XYZ file of C-alpha atoms in Angstrom:
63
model
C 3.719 12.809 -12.806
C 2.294 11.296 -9.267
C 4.887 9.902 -7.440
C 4.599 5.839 -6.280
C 1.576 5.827 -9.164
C 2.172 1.888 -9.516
C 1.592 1.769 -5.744
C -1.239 3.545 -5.822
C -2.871 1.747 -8.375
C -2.243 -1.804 -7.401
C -4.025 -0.711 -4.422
C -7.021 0.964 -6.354
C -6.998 -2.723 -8.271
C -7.035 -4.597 -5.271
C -10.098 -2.706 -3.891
C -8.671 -1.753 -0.512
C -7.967 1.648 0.856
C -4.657 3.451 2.102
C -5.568 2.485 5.399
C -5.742 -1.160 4.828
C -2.449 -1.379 3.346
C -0.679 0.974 5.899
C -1.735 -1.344 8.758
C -0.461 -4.448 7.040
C 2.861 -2.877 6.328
C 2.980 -1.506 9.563
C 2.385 2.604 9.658
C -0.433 4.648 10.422
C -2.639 5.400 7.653
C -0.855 9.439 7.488
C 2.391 8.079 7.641
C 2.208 5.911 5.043
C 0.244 8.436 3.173
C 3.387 10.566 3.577
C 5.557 7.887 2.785
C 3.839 7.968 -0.703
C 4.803 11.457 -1.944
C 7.829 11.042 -2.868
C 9.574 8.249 -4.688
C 10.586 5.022 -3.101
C 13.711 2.536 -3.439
C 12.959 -0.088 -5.400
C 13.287 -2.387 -2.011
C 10.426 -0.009 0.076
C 8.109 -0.817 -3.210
C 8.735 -4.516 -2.851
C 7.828 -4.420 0.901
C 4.951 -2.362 -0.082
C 3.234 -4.576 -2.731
C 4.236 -7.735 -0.468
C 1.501 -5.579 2.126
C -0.830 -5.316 -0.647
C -1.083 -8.731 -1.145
C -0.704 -9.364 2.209
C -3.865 -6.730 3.071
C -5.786 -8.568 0.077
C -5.415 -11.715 1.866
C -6.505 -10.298 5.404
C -9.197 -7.993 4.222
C -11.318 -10.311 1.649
C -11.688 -12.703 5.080
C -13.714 -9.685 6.606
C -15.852 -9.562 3.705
């Protein structure tokens, strides 16, 4: 089983990439990529989707 799956699909779902979602929560894209392998706290995956939304925001004003 992938580890942080829901993570990684809300992102897939909100169309942006890794990177996009890393710089809104604050980490380089590696880092957070690196954050992702192995499961988070229930409080890191709150942060993290508050980022998604965050980068979904930010990111649709670019396009």
């Amino acid at each position: 089983m992938e580890n942080n799956k829901d993570i990684r699909d809300a992102i897939g779902a909100a169309k942006l990439k890794q990177w996009q979602v890393a710089d809104m929560y604050g980490l380089s894209e590696g880092n957070f990529s690196r954050m992702l392998r192995k499961e988070l706290s229930l409080k890191k995956k709150e942060e993290i989707f508050t980022a998604i939304e965050k980068a979904k925001k930010e990111f649709k004003k670019v396009n």
